[in-house]
Amino acid sequence: MSDEKEEKKKRGFKEDVPALIVAILIALTIRTFLFQSFYVPSDSMLPTLLVGDHVFVTKFSFGARIPWTGLQLPALREPARGEIAVFRLGREGRQVFPPDQRPKLPTDAFIKRLVGLPGDTVEVRDGRLFLNDREVRTESTGETFTDSTGRTFDVYEEYLGDCRHRILDDPGSPDINMAPRKVPQGRYFFLGDNRDNSLDSRRWGTVDRSAMHGPAGLLYWSWDWNGSWLELANPLTWWRNLTGKTRWERMGSFVGCEDENP
């Protein structure tokens, strides 16, 4: 009788292995070619994205890359001005570089708003954004935004092409200036919505098309966690931290533009 049970266990294991392999392959295919999760680690995209937001990136929109080949699948469309996109940058200590300039560096994913398209001239004068020598329209909302450290920012609406979105201005910071920069063909210029507190293309330059993962889409989870990870070692706190720290009101929303530019 024990031999029969042992044989059934072996048969069950052999039957489960192919199903497990198929499940892993499906998951890898989805992550590589369709959707990939991205965690927002910094406040550079406030007020649009908060630290702890988790969004899906649609990799097939810009053409997913085939691993270990250097090849890229056809894109459904080209990146659009105003949308939020995820891309790769090489990291060396606290410095970051476009990966085509320092290809041997390990890369991390970054998320910013696409401002300058190939051929554009981008300039910042006294904190105001100019594209092709024309000032980008901004309007004060009359509102303020307070971040997790207690700093208060003025909230503005910015209009980039057909995209209307919110940006922050720190009234206590000096106005930022950047001389005109021409965006080369095949490259893109990115800015954070938290303009006075963002390391972006003003610092590390433009991003090559090949380094872009895709546009950010669905915000599927948001977790307001700033405690010690050691606290999570206690299973008794898991449910409290999950339910109490989840920003339920943000889940299920789509990031990018608030609506089309009227």
Short mmCIF file of C-alpha atoms in Angstrom, two decimals:
data_model
loop_
_atom_site.label_atom_id
_atom_site.label_comp_id
_atom_site.label_asym_id
_atom_site.label_seq_id
_atom_site.Cartn_x
_atom_site.Cartn_y
_atom_site.Cartn_z
CA MET A 1 0.00 0.00 0.00
CA SER A 2 2.84 2.34 0.87
CA ASP A 3 4.42 1.61 -2.52
CA GLU A 4 1.21 2.71 -4.28
CA LYS A 5 1.15 5.99 -2.32
CA GLU A 6 4.78 6.64 -3.16
CA GLU A 7 4.11 5.96 -6.83
CA LYS A 8 1.14 8.37 -6.82
CA LYS A 9 3.32 11.08 -5.26
CA LYS A 10 5.95 10.60 -7.95
CA ARG A 11 3.34 10.73 -10.72
CA GLY A 12 1.79 13.85 -9.20
CA PHE A 13 5.19 15.55 -9.01
CA LYS A 14 5.99 14.67 -12.61
CA GLU A 15 2.62 16.05 -13.72
CA ASP A 16 3.10 19.28 -11.75
CA VAL A 17 6.56 20.09 -13.13
CA PRO A 18 5.44 20.81 -16.74
CA ALA A 19 2.57 22.97 -15.48
CA LEU A 20 4.99 24.92 -13.27
CA ILE A 21 7.41 25.43 -16.16
CA VAL A 22 4.59 26.67 -18.40
CA ALA A 23 3.41 29.08 -15.69
CA ILE A 24 6.95 30.46 -15.28
CA LEU A 25 7.35 30.89 -19.03
CA ILE A 26 4.01 32.72 -19.28
CA ALA A 27 4.99 35.05 -16.42
CA LEU A 28 8.39 35.78 -18.00
CA THR A 29 6.77 36.44 -21.38
CA ILE A 30 4.29 38.90 -19.86
CA ARG A 31 7.05 40.70 -17.95
CA THR A 32 9.43 40.84 -20.92
CA PHE A 33 7.09 41.76 -23.74
CA LEU A 34 3.81 43.08 -22.32
CA PHE A 35 3.70 44.58 -18.83
CA GLN A 36 6.22 45.24 -16.10
CA SER A 37 5.65 46.55 -12.60
CA PHE A 38 7.52 49.66 -11.46
CA TYR A 39 7.86 50.97 -7.91
CA VAL A 40 8.16 54.74 -7.39
CA PRO A 41 11.12 55.20 -5.01
CA SER A 42 11.46 59.00 -4.82
CA ASP A 43 9.45 62.22 -4.65
CA SER A 44 10.70 63.62 -7.98
CA MET A 45 7.29 63.08 -9.62
CA LEU A 46 5.16 64.70 -6.92
CA PRO A 47 2.27 65.47 -6.95
CA THR A 48 1.45 63.03 -9.76
CA LEU A 49 3.23 60.01 -8.30
CA LEU A 50 3.87 59.39 -4.62
CA VAL A 51 6.64 57.36 -3.04
CA GLY A 52 5.27 53.84 -2.73
CA ASP A 53 3.09 53.96 -5.84
CA HIS A 54 3.26 50.83 -8.01
CA VAL A 55 2.43 51.21 -11.70
CA PHE A 56 2.32 48.94 -14.72
CA VAL A 57 4.51 49.86 -17.69
CA THR A 58 3.16 48.80 -21.10
CA LYS A 59 6.36 47.58 -22.73
CA PHE A 60 4.73 46.67 -26.04
CA SER A 61 3.74 50.30 -26.70
CA PHE A 62 7.29 51.43 -27.49
CA GLY A 63 8.45 48.00 -28.69
CA ALA A 64 9.76 45.49 -26.16
CA ARG A 65 13.38 44.40 -26.42
CA ILE A 66 14.24 40.73 -26.91
CA PRO A 67 16.64 39.70 -24.11
CA TRP A 68 20.27 38.94 -24.98
CA THR A 69 19.81 39.81 -28.65
CA GLY A 70 19.88 43.60 -28.91
CA LEU A 71 16.75 43.29 -31.07
CA GLN A 72 13.52 45.19 -30.50
CA LEU A 73 9.96 44.30 -31.48
CA PRO A 74 8.01 46.80 -33.62
CA ALA A 75 6.48 49.63 -31.60
CA LEU A 76 2.77 50.34 -31.59
CA ARG A 77 3.52 54.06 -31.48
CA GLU A 78 6.22 56.59 -30.74
CA PRO A 79 6.62 58.31 -27.35
CA ALA A 80 4.37 61.35 -26.97
CA ARG A 81 5.08 64.68 -25.37
CA GLY A 82 3.66 64.98 -21.88
CA GLU A 83 3.32 61.30 -21.03
CA ILE A 84 5.12 59.60 -18.17
CA ALA A 85 7.62 56.96 -19.23
CA VAL A 86 10.04 54.51 -17.63
CA PHE A 87 13.57 54.17 -18.99
CA ARG A 88 17.03 52.87 -18.10
CA LEU A 89 20.02 54.84 -16.82
CA GLY A 90 23.46 53.56 -15.91
CA ARG A 91 24.41 54.04 -12.27
CA GLU A 92 27.85 54.60 -10.76
CA GLY A 93 27.62 55.49 -7.09
CA ARG A 94 25.31 58.49 -6.86
CA GLN A 95 25.83 59.47 -10.48
CA VAL A 96 23.70 58.30 -13.40
CA PHE A 97 24.43 58.27 -17.13
CA PRO A 98 22.49 57.42 -20.31
CA PRO A 99 23.32 53.73 -20.93
CA ASP A 100 24.53 54.29 -24.50
CA GLN A 101 27.22 56.62 -23.12
CA ARG A 102 28.36 54.25 -20.34
CA PRO A 103 27.25 50.80 -21.56
CA LYS A 104 29.24 48.82 -18.99
CA LEU A 105 27.47 50.30 -15.98
CA PRO A 106 24.62 48.43 -14.27
CA THR A 107 21.30 50.08 -15.02
CA ASP A 108 18.31 51.11 -12.95
CA ALA A 109 14.81 52.07 -14.07
CA PHE A 110 13.73 55.71 -13.74
CA ILE A 111 10.36 57.38 -14.24
CA LYS A 112 9.86 60.97 -15.46
CA ARG A 113 7.66 63.06 -17.73
CA LEU A 114 8.61 63.33 -21.41
CA VAL A 115 9.06 67.01 -22.27
CA GLY A 116 11.35 67.29 -25.29
CA LEU A 117 11.02 65.29 -28.51
CA PRO A 118 13.79 64.75 -31.08
CA GLY A 119 14.62 68.07 -32.73
CA ASP A 120 13.13 70.21 -29.94
CA THR A 121 15.04 72.96 -28.19
CA VAL A 122 14.44 72.92 -24.43
CA GLU A 123 15.24 75.86 -22.15
CA VAL A 124 14.47 76.90 -18.58
CA ARG A 125 14.37 80.63 -17.80
CA ASP A 126 13.79 81.72 -14.21
CA GLY A 127 12.06 78.42 -13.51
CA ARG A 128 9.79 78.66 -16.57
CA LEU A 129 9.93 75.96 -19.25
CA PHE A 130 10.40 76.94 -22.90
CA LEU A 131 10.06 74.64 -25.92
CA ASN A 132 11.37 75.86 -29.26
CA ASP A 133 11.63 79.40 -27.84
CA ARG A 134 7.97 79.44 -26.74
CA GLU A 135 7.01 79.43 -23.08
CA VAL A 136 5.01 76.40 -22.01
CA ARG A 137 1.64 77.43 -20.64
CA THR A 138 1.27 77.11 -16.87
CA GLU A 139 -1.52 78.29 -14.57
CA SER A 140 -1.61 78.53 -10.80
CA THR A 141 -4.25 76.34 -9.16
CA GLY A 142 -4.19 78.40 -5.97
CA GLU A 143 -3.51 75.15 -4.10
CA THR A 144 -0.53 73.95 -2.08
CA PHE A 145 0.98 70.50 -1.60
CA THR A 146 2.82 69.36 1.54
CA ASP A 147 5.27 66.47 1.20
CA SER A 148 6.21 63.86 3.82
CA THR A 149 8.93 66.12 5.27
CA GLY A 150 6.54 69.02 5.84
CA ARG A 151 7.71 71.19 2.95
CA THR A 152 4.96 73.16 1.22
CA PHE A 153 4.87 73.69 -2.55
CA ASP A 154 2.72 75.76 -4.87
CA VAL A 155 0.73 73.68 -7.36
CA TYR A 156 0.54 74.66 -11.03
CA GLU A 157 -1.12 73.13 -14.05
CA GLU A 158 1.15 72.72 -17.06
CA TYR A 159 0.04 72.16 -20.64
CA LEU A 160 2.37 70.09 -22.82
CA GLY A 161 0.79 69.56 -26.21
CA ASP A 162 -2.51 67.80 -25.51
CA CYS A 163 -1.47 66.87 -21.98
CA ARG A 164 -2.60 68.77 -18.90
CA HIS A 165 -0.92 67.80 -15.65
CA ARG A 166 0.18 69.23 -12.32
CA ILE A 167 3.66 70.30 -11.29
CA LEU A 168 5.15 71.66 -8.07
CA ASP A 169 7.08 74.87 -7.47
CA ASP A 170 9.09 75.41 -4.31
CA PRO A 171 8.66 79.10 -3.43
CA GLY A 172 11.66 78.90 -1.11
CA SER A 173 14.08 77.72 -3.81
CA PRO A 174 15.88 79.99 -6.26
CA ASP A 175 14.57 79.89 -9.81
CA ILE A 176 16.35 77.34 -11.99
CA ASN A 177 17.90 78.29 -15.31
CA MET A 178 19.11 76.05 -18.12
CA ALA A 179 20.59 77.29 -21.37
CA PRO A 180 18.86 76.12 -24.57
CA ARG A 181 19.57 72.48 -25.41
CA LYS A 182 18.81 70.85 -28.74
CA VAL A 183 17.41 67.33 -28.40
CA PRO A 184 19.27 65.06 -30.86
CA GLN A 185 17.41 62.75 -33.22
CA GLY A 186 16.43 59.48 -31.58
CA ARG A 187 16.68 60.97 -28.08
CA TYR A 188 14.25 62.44 -25.52
CA PHE A 189 14.34 65.04 -22.75
CA PHE A 190 12.69 64.23 -19.40
CA LEU A 191 11.72 66.33 -16.37
CA GLY A 192 10.25 65.47 -12.98
CA ASP A 193 6.95 67.09 -12.00
CA ASN A 194 8.57 68.15 -8.72
CA ARG A 195 10.67 70.62 -10.70
CA ASP A 196 12.84 71.98 -7.88
CA ASN A 197 13.55 68.53 -6.45
CA SER A 198 14.22 66.27 -9.41
CA LEU A 199 17.39 64.92 -11.00
CA ASP A 200 16.45 64.63 -14.65
CA SER A 201 17.63 65.52 -18.16
CA ARG A 202 18.81 68.89 -16.88
CA ARG A 203 21.47 66.93 -15.00
CA TRP A 204 22.24 63.78 -16.98
CA GLY A 205 21.14 64.71 -20.49
CA THR A 206 18.81 63.13 -23.01
CA VAL A 207 17.75 59.48 -23.18
CA ASP A 208 18.15 57.32 -26.26
CA ARG A 209 15.03 55.70 -27.68
CA SER A 210 16.52 52.24 -27.13
CA ALA A 211 16.71 52.84 -23.36
CA MET A 212 12.97 53.40 -22.95
CA HIS A 213 10.84 50.63 -21.44
CA GLY A 214 7.42 52.12 -22.10
CA PRO A 215 4.73 54.49 -20.83
CA ALA A 216 3.37 54.24 -17.30
CA GLY A 217 -0.25 53.18 -17.19
CA LEU A 218 -2.33 51.64 -14.43
CA LEU A 219 -1.51 52.51 -10.82
CA TYR A 220 -2.45 49.19 -9.25
CA TRP A 221 -1.18 49.64 -5.68
CA SER A 222 0.05 52.43 -3.42
CA TRP A 223 1.65 51.81 -0.04
CA ASP A 224 2.47 54.64 2.37
CA TRP A 225 5.25 52.84 4.20
CA ASN A 226 8.07 54.72 5.90
CA GLY A 227 8.75 52.50 8.88
CA SER A 228 11.46 49.96 9.56
CA TRP A 229 11.46 46.81 7.48
CA LEU A 230 12.30 44.93 10.68
CA GLU A 231 8.74 45.60 11.79
CA LEU A 232 7.52 43.47 8.90
CA ALA A 233 9.42 40.51 10.33
CA ASN A 234 6.59 40.17 12.83
CA PRO A 235 3.68 38.38 11.08
CA LEU A 236 1.26 39.91 13.59
CA THR A 237 1.82 43.35 12.02
CA TRP A 238 1.35 42.30 8.39
CA TRP A 239 -2.40 42.78 8.16
CA ARG A 240 -2.35 46.06 10.07
CA ASN A 241 0.41 47.50 7.89
CA LEU A 242 -1.17 46.25 4.67
CA THR A 243 -4.62 47.65 5.34
CA GLY A 244 -3.60 50.72 7.31
CA LYS A 245 -0.81 51.88 4.99
CA THR A 246 -2.45 51.17 1.63
CA ARG A 247 -3.66 54.29 -0.20
CA TRP A 248 -6.90 52.74 -1.40
CA GLU A 249 -8.12 55.90 -3.13
CA ARG A 250 -5.18 55.83 -5.59
CA MET A 251 -5.58 52.23 -6.71
CA GLY A 252 -7.04 51.65 -10.16
CA SER A 253 -6.21 55.10 -11.53
CA PHE A 254 -4.21 55.79 -14.69
CA VAL A 255 -1.19 58.08 -14.54
CA GLY A 256 -0.07 60.57 -17.14
CA CYS A 257 -2.34 63.42 -18.19
CA GLU A 258 -5.38 64.62 -16.27
CA ASP A 259 -7.24 65.13 -19.52
CA GLU A 260 -6.69 66.54 -22.98
CA ASN A 261 -5.56 70.13 -23.24
CA PRO A 262 -8.72 72.23 -23.77
#
